[in-house]
Coordinates of C-alpha atoms and ligand atoms in Angstrom, one line a residue:
M1 CA 132.6 32.2 110.1
A2 CA 133.6 29.2 112.0
T3 CA 131.0 26.3 112.1
D4 CA 129.7 25.3 115.5
A5 CA 131.5 22.0 115.2
S6 CA 134.9 23.5 114.5
L7 CA 134.5 25.9 117.4
A8 CA 133.7 23.1 119.8
K9 CA 136.7 21.3 118.5
L10 CA 138.8 24.4 119.5
V11 CA 136.9 24.9 122.8
K12 CA 138.1 21.4 123.8
K13 CA 141.6 22.7 123.8
L14 CA 141.0 25.3 126.4
P15 CA 143.1 24.8 129.6
K16 CA 141.5 22.4 132.1
D17 CA 141.0 25.0 134.8
F18 CA 139.3 27.5 132.2
L19 CA 136.4 29.0 134.0
A20 CA 133.4 29.5 131.7
G21 CA 130.1 30.8 133.1
F22 CA 128.0 33.6 133.4
A23 CA 128.1 37.0 135.1
T24 CA 125.4 39.1 137.1
A25 CA 125.4 41.8 139.7
A26 CA 123.5 42.1 143.0
F27 CA 121.5 45.2 142.2
Q28 CA 120.5 44.1 138.8
I29 CA 119.0 40.8 139.9
E30 CA 118.2 40.5 143.7
G31 CA 115.3 42.8 144.2
S32 CA 113.9 42.7 147.7
T33 CA 115.8 45.8 148.5
D34 CA 113.9 46.3 151.8
K35 CA 114.2 42.6 152.8
G36 CA 116.4 40.6 155.1
G37 CA 117.7 43.6 156.8
R38 CA 119.3 45.3 153.8
G39 CA 119.9 49.0 153.9
P40 CA 119.4 51.3 151.1
S41 CA 122.0 51.8 148.4
I42 CA 122.5 54.7 146.1
W43 CA 120.9 52.8 143.3
D44 CA 117.6 52.3 145.2
G45 CA 116.8 56.0 145.4
F46 CA 118.4 57.0 142.1
S47 CA 116.5 54.5 140.1
R48 CA 113.2 55.5 141.7
I49 CA 113.6 59.2 140.6
P50 CA 111.4 59.7 137.7
G51 CA 113.3 60.2 134.4
K52 CA 116.5 58.4 135.7
T53 CA 115.8 55.1 134.0
L54 CA 114.4 54.9 130.4
D55 CA 111.3 53.0 131.3
G56 CA 110.9 54.2 134.8
G57 CA 112.0 50.7 136.1
N58 CA 113.9 50.5 139.6
G59 CA 115.6 47.7 141.3
D60 CA 112.9 46.9 143.9
V61 CA 112.1 43.5 142.3
A62 CA 114.5 43.1 139.3
T63 CA 114.7 39.3 138.7
D64 CA 113.5 38.6 142.2
S65 CA 116.6 36.6 142.7
Y66 CA 116.9 37.2 146.3
R67 CA 113.9 34.9 146.5
L68 CA 114.4 32.6 143.4
W69 CA 118.1 31.9 144.0
R70 CA 117.6 28.2 144.3
Q71 CA 115.8 28.1 140.9
D72 CA 118.5 30.2 139.4
I73 CA 121.3 27.9 140.5
A74 CA 119.4 25.0 139.3
L75 CA 119.3 26.6 135.8
L76 CA 123.0 27.4 136.1
K77 CA 123.6 23.8 136.7
N78 CA 121.5 22.9 133.8
Y79 CA 123.4 25.1 131.6
G80 CA 126.6 23.3 132.8
V81 CA 128.6 26.3 133.8
R82 CA 131.8 25.8 135.7
A83 CA 131.8 29.2 137.3
Y84 CA 129.3 31.9 138.2
R85 CA 130.4 35.5 138.7
F86 CA 128.0 37.6 140.9
S87 CA 128.4 40.4 143.2
L88 CA 127.7 41.0 146.9
S89 CA 125.4 43.8 148.0
W90 CA 127.5 45.9 150.5
S91 CA 124.3 47.1 152.1
R92 CA 122.9 43.7 152.6
I93 CA 126.0 42.8 154.6
I94 CA 126.4 46.1 156.3
P95 CA 123.3 48.0 156.0
L96 CA 124.7 51.4 156.9
G97 CA 128.1 50.6 155.2
G98 CA 130.6 51.9 157.8
R99 CA 133.3 50.3 159.8
N100 CA 131.6 51.0 163.1
D101 CA 128.1 50.0 161.8
P102 CA 126.7 46.6 162.5
V103 CA 127.0 43.5 160.2
N104 CA 123.7 42.0 159.2
P105 CA 123.7 38.3 160.0
E106 CA 120.8 37.7 157.5
G107 CA 122.9 39.1 154.7
I108 CA 125.9 37.1 155.7
K109 CA 123.6 33.9 155.9
F110 CA 122.0 34.7 152.5
Y111 CA 125.3 34.8 150.6
S112 CA 126.8 31.9 152.6
D113 CA 124.0 29.6 151.6
F114 CA 124.2 30.8 148.1
I115 CA 127.9 30.0 147.9
D116 CA 127.3 26.5 149.5
A117 CA 124.7 25.8 147.0
L118 CA 127.0 26.8 144.1
L119 CA 129.6 24.6 145.4
E120 CA 127.3 21.9 146.0
A121 CA 126.4 22.2 142.2
K122 CA 130.1 22.2 141.4
I123 CA 130.1 25.6 140.3
T124 CA 133.0 27.9 141.2
P125 CA 131.9 31.2 142.8
F126 CA 133.6 34.3 141.3
V127 CA 132.7 37.3 143.6
T128 CA 132.7 40.9 143.0
L129 CA 132.7 43.0 146.2
Y130 CA 131.4 46.2 144.5
H131 CA 129.2 46.4 141.6
W132 CA 128.1 50.1 142.1
D133 CA 125.6 49.8 144.8
L134 CA 127.2 52.0 147.5
P135 CA 125.3 52.1 150.8
Q136 CA 123.3 55.3 150.7
A137 CA 124.4 56.0 154.3
L138 CA 128.0 56.4 153.4
H139 CA 127.1 58.8 150.6
D140 CA 125.1 60.9 152.9
R141 CA 127.4 60.7 155.8
Y142 CA 130.6 61.8 154.1
G143 CA 130.2 62.0 150.3
G144 CA 130.9 58.4 149.5
W145 CA 133.7 57.9 147.0
L146 CA 134.4 61.8 147.0
N147 CA 135.9 61.2 150.4
K148 CA 139.1 59.2 150.1
E149 CA 140.0 59.0 153.7
E150 CA 136.7 57.7 154.9
I151 CA 135.6 55.4 152.1
T152 CA 138.9 53.7 152.0
K153 CA 138.6 52.6 155.5
D154 CA 135.0 51.5 155.1
F155 CA 135.5 49.7 151.9
T156 CA 138.4 47.8 153.5
N157 CA 136.4 47.0 156.5
Y158 CA 133.6 45.7 154.2
A159 CA 136.1 43.5 152.2
K160 CA 137.4 42.1 155.5
V161 CA 134.0 41.0 156.7
C162 CA 133.5 39.3 153.2
F163 CA 137.0 37.6 153.4
Q164 CA 136.2 36.4 157.0
H165 CA 132.7 34.9 156.3
F166 CA 133.0 33.7 152.6
G167 CA 136.9 33.4 152.0
D168 CA 137.0 29.8 153.2
R169 CA 135.0 29.0 150.1
V170 CA 135.5 31.9 147.7
K171 CA 139.0 31.6 145.9
H172 CA 138.2 34.3 143.2
W173 CA 137.8 37.8 144.4
L174 CA 137.1 41.1 142.4
T175 CA 137.3 44.1 144.4
L176 CA 135.5 46.6 142.1
N177 CA 133.6 46.2 138.9
E178 CA 134.4 48.9 136.2
P179 CA 135.6 51.9 138.3
W180 CA 135.4 53.9 135.0
C181 CA 131.6 53.7 135.0
V182 CA 131.3 54.6 138.6
A183 CA 133.6 57.8 138.0
V184 CA 132.4 59.0 134.7
L185 CA 128.7 57.9 134.6
G186 CA 128.1 58.5 138.3
Y187 CA 130.0 61.8 138.8
G188 CA 130.7 63.0 135.2
R189 CA 127.8 62.5 133.0
G190 CA 125.4 61.9 135.9
V191 CA 123.6 59.1 134.3
F192 CA 124.2 56.4 137.0
A193 CA 123.9 56.9 140.7
P194 CA 124.5 59.0 142.6
G195 CA 123.9 61.1 139.4
R196 CA 126.2 64.0 140.0
S197 CA 127.5 66.3 137.3
S198 CA 128.0 70.0 136.4
D199 CA 124.7 69.9 134.6
R200 CA 122.4 71.6 137.0
V201 CA 119.2 70.4 135.3
R202 CA 120.3 66.9 135.7
S203 CA 121.8 67.4 139.0
P204 CA 120.6 70.5 140.9
D205 CA 122.3 71.9 144.0
P206 CA 120.8 70.7 147.3
V207 CA 117.9 72.9 148.6
N208 CA 119.3 73.1 151.9
P209 CA 123.2 72.9 151.4
E210 CA 123.9 73.6 155.1
T211 CA 122.2 70.2 156.1
V212 CA 124.5 68.1 153.8
H213 CA 128.1 67.1 154.0
P214 CA 130.3 69.7 152.7
L215 CA 131.5 67.7 149.7
L216 CA 127.9 67.5 148.6
R217 CA 126.9 71.1 148.8
T218 CA 126.8 71.5 145.1
G219 CA 125.1 69.2 142.5
G220 CA 128.6 68.1 141.3
D221 CA 131.5 69.2 139.1
S222 CA 132.2 66.9 136.0
K223 CA 135.7 68.6 135.6
T224 CA 137.0 67.3 138.9
E225 CA 134.9 64.8 140.9
P226 CA 135.4 61.8 138.4
Y227 CA 139.2 61.9 138.9
I228 CA 138.7 62.4 142.7
V229 CA 136.3 59.5 142.7
A230 CA 138.6 57.3 140.5
H231 CA 141.5 58.1 142.7
S232 CA 139.6 56.8 146.0
L233 CA 138.3 53.9 144.1
L234 CA 141.9 52.7 143.1
I235 CA 143.3 53.4 146.5
S236 CA 140.3 51.6 148.2
H237 CA 140.7 48.7 146.0
A238 CA 144.4 48.5 146.8
H239 CA 143.8 48.6 150.6
A240 CA 141.4 45.6 150.2
V241 CA 144.0 43.7 148.2
K242 CA 146.7 44.4 150.8
L243 CA 144.4 43.2 153.5
Y244 CA 143.7 40.0 151.7
R245 CA 147.3 39.3 150.9
D246 CA 148.4 40.2 154.4
E247 CA 145.9 38.3 156.5
F248 CA 143.9 35.9 154.3
K249 CA 145.7 34.7 151.3
H250 CA 148.1 32.5 153.0
F251 CA 145.5 30.3 154.4
Q252 CA 142.5 31.0 152.1
K253 CA 144.7 30.7 149.1
G254 CA 142.6 32.6 146.7
E255 CA 143.3 35.3 144.2
I256 CA 142.2 38.8 144.0
G257 CA 142.0 41.6 141.4
I258 CA 140.1 44.4 139.9
T259 CA 137.9 44.3 136.8
L260 CA 138.0 47.1 134.2
N261 CA 135.6 47.9 131.5
G262 CA 137.3 48.9 128.3
D263 CA 136.5 48.6 124.5
Y264 CA 138.8 48.7 121.7
Y265 CA 139.4 51.8 119.9
M266 CA 140.6 51.4 116.5
P267 CA 141.8 54.2 114.2
Y268 CA 139.2 55.2 111.9
D269 CA 141.6 55.2 108.9
D270 CA 145.3 55.3 108.3
D271 CA 145.7 58.9 109.2
P272 CA 148.3 59.1 112.0
A273 CA 146.3 61.5 113.9
N274 CA 143.5 59.0 114.3
A275 CA 146.0 56.4 115.4
T276 CA 146.9 58.8 118.2
A277 CA 143.2 59.4 118.9
G278 CA 142.8 55.6 119.4
Q279 CA 145.4 55.4 121.9
R280 CA 144.3 58.4 123.8
A281 CA 140.7 56.7 124.0
L282 CA 142.5 53.6 125.4
D283 CA 144.3 55.7 128.0
F284 CA 141.2 57.5 129.1
H285 CA 139.1 54.4 129.4
I286 CA 141.5 51.6 130.3
G287 CA 145.0 53.3 131.2
W288 CA 143.5 55.4 133.8
Y289 CA 142.9 52.6 136.0
A290 CA 145.2 49.8 134.5
D291 CA 148.4 51.9 134.2
P292 CA 148.4 52.7 137.9
V293 CA 147.5 49.1 138.9
Y294 CA 149.8 47.3 136.5
L295 CA 152.6 50.0 135.5
G296 CA 152.6 52.2 138.6
H297 CA 151.4 55.5 137.2
Y298 CA 148.6 57.5 135.6
P299 CA 149.0 57.7 131.7
E300 CA 151.1 60.5 130.5
Y301 CA 148.5 62.0 128.4
M302 CA 145.9 62.3 131.3
K303 CA 148.5 64.0 133.4
E304 CA 149.2 66.3 130.5
V305 CA 145.5 67.2 129.7
L306 CA 144.2 67.2 133.2
G307 CA 147.1 68.9 135.1
D308 CA 146.2 69.4 138.7
R309 CA 142.8 68.1 138.3
L310 CA 144.3 64.7 138.3
P311 CA 145.1 63.8 141.9
T312 CA 148.6 62.5 142.4
F313 CA 149.5 59.4 144.4
T314 CA 151.7 59.7 147.4
P315 CA 154.7 57.4 147.2
E316 CA 152.9 55.2 149.8
E317 CA 149.6 55.2 147.7
I318 CA 151.3 54.1 144.5
A319 CA 153.5 51.6 146.2
L320 CA 150.1 50.1 147.3
V321 CA 148.4 50.5 144.0
H322 CA 151.2 49.2 141.8
G323 CA 150.9 45.5 141.4
S324 CA 147.5 45.3 143.4
S325 CA 145.9 42.8 141.0
D326 CA 146.8 39.2 140.5
F327 CA 145.5 39.1 137.0
Y328 CA 143.8 41.4 134.5
G329 CA 140.2 41.4 134.9
M330 CA 138.5 42.4 131.6
N331 CA 134.8 43.5 130.8
T332 CA 134.5 44.3 127.2
Y333 CA 131.7 44.6 124.7
T334 CA 132.6 46.5 121.5
T335 CA 134.9 48.1 119.3
C336 CA 134.7 51.7 118.1
L337 CA 136.5 53.5 115.4
A338 CA 138.4 56.5 116.7
K339 CA 138.9 59.9 114.9
N340 CA 140.9 62.7 116.1
G341 CA 139.0 65.6 117.5
G342 CA 135.8 66.5 119.4
D343 CA 135.9 68.0 123.0
D344 CA 134.9 64.9 125.0
E345 CA 137.4 64.8 127.7
F346 CA 136.2 61.4 128.9
Q347 CA 137.0 60.0 125.5
G348 CA 140.3 61.7 125.3
N349 CA 139.2 64.2 122.9
T350 CA 138.4 61.6 120.5
I351 CA 135.3 61.0 118.2
Y352 CA 133.8 57.6 118.3
T353 CA 132.0 56.2 115.5
F354 CA 130.8 52.7 114.2
T355 CA 130.6 53.9 110.7
R356 CA 133.5 53.2 108.5
P357 CA 135.0 55.6 106.1
D358 CA 133.1 53.7 103.2
G359 CA 129.7 54.3 105.2
T360 CA 129.2 50.8 106.1
D361 CA 128.8 49.9 109.8
L362 CA 131.4 48.0 111.8
G363 CA 129.0 45.3 113.0
C364 CA 125.5 44.4 114.0
Q365 CA 123.9 47.1 116.1
A366 CA 122.7 46.2 119.6
Q367 CA 119.7 47.7 121.6
C368 CA 122.0 50.2 123.2
G369 CA 123.8 52.8 121.0
W370 CA 127.1 52.2 122.3
L371 CA 127.4 48.5 121.3
Q372 CA 128.0 46.9 117.9
A373 CA 129.4 43.3 117.4
Y374 CA 132.9 43.3 116.2
A375 CA 134.8 40.2 117.0
P376 CA 138.1 41.1 115.5
G377 CA 138.3 44.1 117.9
F378 CA 137.9 41.5 120.8
R379 CA 141.0 39.6 119.6
L380 CA 143.0 42.8 119.1
L381 CA 142.1 44.3 122.5
L382 CA 143.0 40.8 124.3
N383 CA 146.5 41.1 122.6
Y384 CA 146.8 44.7 123.5
L385 CA 146.0 44.1 127.1
Y386 CA 148.3 41.1 127.5
K387 CA 151.2 42.8 125.7
R388 CA 150.9 46.0 127.7
Y389 CA 150.0 44.5 131.1
K390 CA 151.5 41.1 130.9
L391 CA 149.2 39.3 133.1
P392 CA 146.8 36.3 132.6
I393 CA 143.4 37.7 131.6
Y394 CA 140.0 36.8 133.2
V395 CA 137.4 37.9 130.8
T396 CA 134.6 38.7 133.4
E397 CA 131.9 40.3 131.0
N398 CA 131.2 40.2 127.4
G399 CA 127.6 40.2 125.9
F400 CA 125.1 41.7 123.6
A401 CA 121.6 43.0 123.9
C402 CA 119.6 42.1 120.8
K403 CA 117.8 45.3 119.1
G404 CA 114.1 45.3 119.8
E405 CA 114.2 42.1 121.9
N406 CA 112.0 43.8 124.4
D407 CA 109.3 44.5 121.8
I408 CA 108.6 41.0 120.7
T409 CA 107.0 38.0 122.4
V410 CA 109.0 35.4 124.3
E411 CA 108.7 32.9 121.6
E412 CA 110.4 35.3 119.2
A413 CA 112.9 36.7 121.7
V414 CA 114.4 33.2 122.3
N415 CA 115.5 33.2 118.7
D416 CA 118.3 35.5 119.6
T417 CA 120.3 35.2 116.5
D418 CA 122.3 38.4 116.8
R419 CA 123.3 37.3 120.3
I420 CA 124.4 33.8 118.9
N421 CA 126.4 35.4 116.2
Y422 CA 128.0 37.8 118.8
F423 CA 129.1 34.8 120.8
K424 CA 130.1 32.7 117.9
G425 CA 132.4 35.5 116.8
N426 CA 133.8 36.2 120.0
T427 CA 134.3 32.7 121.0
Q428 CA 136.3 32.3 117.9
A429 CA 138.3 35.5 118.6
L430 CA 139.0 34.2 122.1
L431 CA 140.4 31.0 120.8
D432 CA 142.5 33.1 118.2
A433 CA 143.8 35.2 121.0
I434 CA 144.9 32.1 122.8
A435 CA 146.6 30.8 119.8
D436 CA 148.2 34.3 119.5
G437 CA 149.8 33.5 122.9
V438 CA 147.4 35.5 125.1
E439 CA 146.8 33.7 128.5
I440 CA 143.0 33.7 129.1
K441 CA 141.6 32.0 132.1
S442 CA 137.8 32.6 132.1
Y443 CA 134.9 33.7 129.9
F444 CA 131.8 35.1 131.6
P445 CA 129.1 36.2 129.0
W446 CA 126.9 38.9 130.4
S447 CA 124.4 38.0 131.4
F448 CA 122.9 34.8 132.8
L449 CA 119.5 36.4 133.0
D450 CA 117.7 39.6 131.4
N451 CA 118.0 42.0 134.2
F452 CA 117.8 45.6 135.4
E453 CA 120.1 47.3 132.8
W454 CA 120.8 50.5 135.0
A455 CA 119.8 53.6 133.3
D456 CA 118.1 51.6 130.4
G457 CA 115.8 50.1 132.9
Y458 CA 114.3 46.7 131.8
G459 CA 114.0 47.4 128.1
T460 CA 117.5 46.4 127.2
R461 CA 117.9 42.7 127.6
F462 CA 121.5 41.2 127.8
G463 CA 120.4 37.7 129.1
V464 CA 120.9 34.3 127.7
T465 CA 117.7 33.6 129.6
Y466 CA 114.6 35.5 128.9
V467 CA 112.9 36.8 131.9
N468 CA 109.2 37.5 132.1
Y469 CA 109.1 40.4 134.5
Q470 CA 105.5 39.9 135.3
T471 CA 105.8 36.2 136.2
Q472 CA 109.4 36.0 136.7
E473 CA 109.4 32.9 134.5
R474 CA 112.8 32.1 133.0
T475 CA 113.0 30.9 129.5
P476 CA 116.5 29.9 128.0
K477 CA 117.2 31.7 124.8
K478 CA 118.9 29.9 122.0
S479 CA 122.2 31.6 122.7
S480 CA 122.4 29.6 126.0
A481 CA 122.0 26.4 124.0
F482 CA 124.7 27.7 121.5
L483 CA 127.2 28.2 124.3
M484 CA 126.6 24.7 125.6
K485 CA 126.8 23.4 122.2
V486 CA 130.3 24.6 121.5
R487 CA 131.0 22.9 124.8
L488 CA 132.3 26.2 126.3
Y489 CA 130.8 24.8 129.4
S490 CA 131.5 21.2 129.1
P491 CA 135.0 20.5 128.1
F492 CA 135.1 17.1 129.8
I493 CA 131.9 15.6 128.5
I494 CA 131.6 11.9 128.5
G495 CA 128.7 11.7 126.5
L496 CA 125.2 10.3 127.3
C497 CA 122.3 9.3 125.4
L498 CA 118.8 8.9 126.8
L499 CA 116.0 7.5 124.8
L500 CA 112.9 8.9 126.1
E501 CA 109.4 8.7 124.9
G502 CA 108.1 12.2 124.4
G503 CA 111.1 13.7 125.7
G504 CA 112.1 15.3 122.6
S505 CA 109.3 17.9 122.1
R506 CA 109.7 19.2 125.7
F507 CA 113.4 19.4 125.1
H508 CA 113.0 21.1 121.7
R509 CA 110.7 23.8 123.3
K510 CA 113.3 24.5 125.9
F511 CA 116.4 24.6 123.7
G512 CA 115.5 24.9 120.1
E513 CA 117.4 23.1 117.5
S514 CA 120.8 23.5 119.1
G515 CA 120.4 21.2 121.7
P516 CA 123.0 20.6 124.2
E517 CA 124.8 17.3 125.0
L518 CA 121.8 15.3 125.8
A519 CA 119.8 13.9 123.0
C520 CA 116.2 12.4 123.5
L521 CA 115.2 10.1 121.1
G522 CA 112.1 7.9 121.0
R523 CA 109.3 6.6 118.9
G524 CA 107.1 9.5 118.8
G525 CA 107.2 11.6 115.6
S526 CA 108.3 14.9 116.8
T527 CA 110.9 13.5 119.0
K528 CA 112.3 11.7 116.2
W529 CA 112.7 14.3 113.7
E530 CA 113.5 17.0 116.0
F531 CA 116.4 15.3 117.4
G532 CA 117.2 12.7 114.9
D533 CA 119.1 14.7 112.4
W534 CA 120.8 16.8 115.0
M535 CA 122.0 13.7 116.7
A536 CA 123.1 12.1 113.6
R537 CA 125.0 15.1 112.5
R538 CA 126.7 15.6 115.9
K539 CA 127.6 12.0 116.1
R540 CA 129.3 12.0 112.8
R541 CA 131.0 15.4 113.2
H542 CA 132.5 15.8 116.5
C543 CA 130.7 13.9 119.2
K544 CA 132.0 10.4 118.8
R545 CA 131.6 9.7 122.4
V546 CA 127.9 10.2 122.3
R547 CA 126.0 7.2 120.7
V548 CA 122.6 6.8 119.5
L549 CA 122.1 3.2 120.4
S550 CA 118.5 2.9 119.2
W551 CA 116.1 4.5 117.0
S552 CA 113.0 2.8 116.3
G553 CA 110.5 3.3 113.7
D554 CA 111.7 6.0 111.3
G555 CA 112.8 3.6 108.7
R556 CA 116.2 5.3 108.4
R557 CA 117.9 3.1 111.3
K558 CA 117.6 -0.4 112.3
P559 CA 115.2 -0.9 115.2
G560 CA 117.2 -1.2 118.3
P561 CA 116.5 -2.8 121.6
T562 CA 113.6 -0.4 122.3
A563 CA 111.7 -1.3 119.4
G564 CA 108.0 -2.1 120.4
T565 CA 108.7 -1.1 123.9
R566 CA 108.0 1.9 125.9
Q567 CA 109.7 3.1 129.1
T568 CA 113.2 2.6 128.1
A569 CA 116.2 4.8 128.1
C570 CA 119.8 4.0 127.4
V571 CA 122.8 5.4 128.9
Y572 CA 126.0 5.0 127.0
S573 CA 129.5 5.8 128.1
P574 CA 132.8 4.7 127.2
D575 CA 134.3 5.6 130.3
P576 CA 134.4 2.7 132.8
R577 CA 134.1 5.2 135.7
I578 CA 130.5 5.7 134.7
L579 CA 129.2 2.3 133.9
G580 CA 131.7 -0.1 134.8
S581 CA 133.0 -2.5 132.3
S582 CA 129.7 -2.5 130.3
P583 CA 129.5 0.6 128.0
R584 CA 125.7 0.6 127.9
M585 CA 122.8 0.3 130.3
W586 CA 119.1 0.4 129.8
L587 CA 117.0 2.4 132.2
P588 CA 113.4 3.4 132.6
S589 CA 112.6 6.5 130.7
T590 CA 110.3 8.5 132.8
L591 CA 113.2 10.5 134.2
A592 CA 113.2 14.1 133.5
T593 CA 115.5 15.6 130.9
H594 CA 118.8 16.7 132.3
I595 CA 122.1 17.9 130.7
F596 CA 125.4 16.2 131.6
H597 CA 128.5 17.7 131.3
D598 CA 131.4 16.5 133.2
T599 CA 132.5 13.3 134.7
D600 CA 131.5 14.2 138.2
R601 CA 128.2 15.5 137.4
L602 CA 127.4 12.6 135.2
T603 CA 128.4 10.2 137.9
D604 CA 126.1 11.9 140.3
V605 CA 123.2 11.9 137.9
F606 CA 124.0 8.2 137.2
T607 CA 124.0 7.2 140.8
L608 CA 120.4 8.8 140.8
F609 CA 119.4 6.5 137.9
V610 CA 120.7 3.5 139.5
R611 CA 118.7 4.4 142.6
Y612 CA 115.6 4.9 140.6
I613 CA 115.7 1.4 139.0
Ligands
PNW1 C1 128.6 46.9 132.3 N1 128.9 52.0 128.4 O1 128.2 48.1 132.3 C2 128.3 46.3 133.8 O2 129.3 45.8 134.5 C3 126.9 45.6 133.9 O3 126.5 45.8 135.1 C4 126.1 46.0 132.7 O4 124.8 45.4 133.0 C5 126.7 45.6 131.4 O5 128.0 46.1 131.3 C6 126.0 45.9 130.2 O6 125.7 47.2 130.0 C7 128.4 49.2 131.3 O7 128.1 52.9 128.4 C8 127.5 50.1 131.2 O8 129.8 52.0 127.7 C9 127.8 51.0 130.3 C10 128.8 51.0 129.3 C11 129.7 50.0 129.5 C12 129.5 48.9 130.4

């Protein structure tokens, strides 16, 4: 496996406009479901039904980010991200959802302030319009995604409201997140809201069918509804994109697309039947959506198996859908081995396994059964998608939930070695894919915070930040420090060294051994040994621009200008824009620790320092 230093070196070669950040979704973090004029969404009610989530958790509080958003942005800023992917809650913006329903000014203000604060922090907003939280009123009124005519109009109207209010500042739009999950998990397997399926234990028929919309008179039909819903999703997405392109793009100058989930399916062995099975799985997971959007038709195999259960596009519809994404939006987590057989239609009648023919596992097992770490699969999938769909790829989600992380203390949980290894492998794989010629424009690890993991509730933690759900305290895990250390978030670092009395131990508690770009050195014992070696290694290996100017009292280095004094700090930068002609400057040391990542931000902080003196 690559060393952190060699990774960091490669990361430096990423294109200048590469967007590295973190991703979240409204329902998973906001909470305050009944505050600020928000209307109910299908996930509010669904998650409150006993048995729908593993631990009985719901979205009422989540990570309380509707209230704590300023703190969240401060943390994102500390992490040094260049971009942040989040979603808007439709029912916060239009509480009843429909095109004739009122827009909620409080909802608009909330997101508007949020976007302003991100920009203020020099973080690029990457905004998803729909991350699964359909306004409940639209489901009840006409069957939600089951009703193509209605939902298309309402979704397009919602998109328009968002472009009108936020499009002056948002230049990266995603219409839908993972339509496969909406269709299959929401209407096929019935494990996600609205929880419909053919299984009448899971999804009973309504008690008074005559009181509900005709499309909702049964508990669902897993053989047909997912395909109907998927069709509505694709067409709604395409209408929103057309609207953006026709009415907004020319002056707002942003880009818009869809983001699809899809893992890699690798043949179990060299049996040709398993190779075909792997392709079938890719068709059912990815091709179902990506083929219409990028190639202009549903996959042949799906048409063959589903017959008239697969809706057909009218010529107008397919003309709209084909080409309706400016880029390939990619959410991916894992790789499975595909074996011919089984009767799971949603898997393309393919059996998935993580166990190789020799009995070994493909990779490290996560908390959720469906996820093992396998970096080579990430590289293969990036190549597959680029070759097939021929558009630049935005990786909009990728992440890992460490097994058992919820059963240990926060002190233990922050040592998230499995997650670090996952990111280490996948960062390398991403760089390898770029070297293979794949055009990749972003990397958004899932997730910024531990959060409401849908049907898993709160027991599955995907965050690089630990959240204590009792106190809402956020504690960075070591994986966040790793991502900063490989400079994924700071390709333009100038380098800064502060010498602070006592800063080290505080810093160490927060970030562990793999500290980010700021080193705190001082005369105190712990400060010294915790950071000294790290700093020295770093300096030698790949951080020539960060200098240790002084290091007093440890006997290994010459006492510098701080020897015998307190209250000093030194900023060093070879960049004349930062310090003028003199490359170093001594400052009082009582400033809090900060992490600096790019010229702009460093200049800001430095201005602050100067004011302080
Ligand atoms: C994605 N599966 O969901 C979502 O976009 C996120 O909201 C979610 O938290 C994240 O991945 C982690 O799960 C998925 O069963 C949910 O294969 C389920 C699956 C895949 C992705």
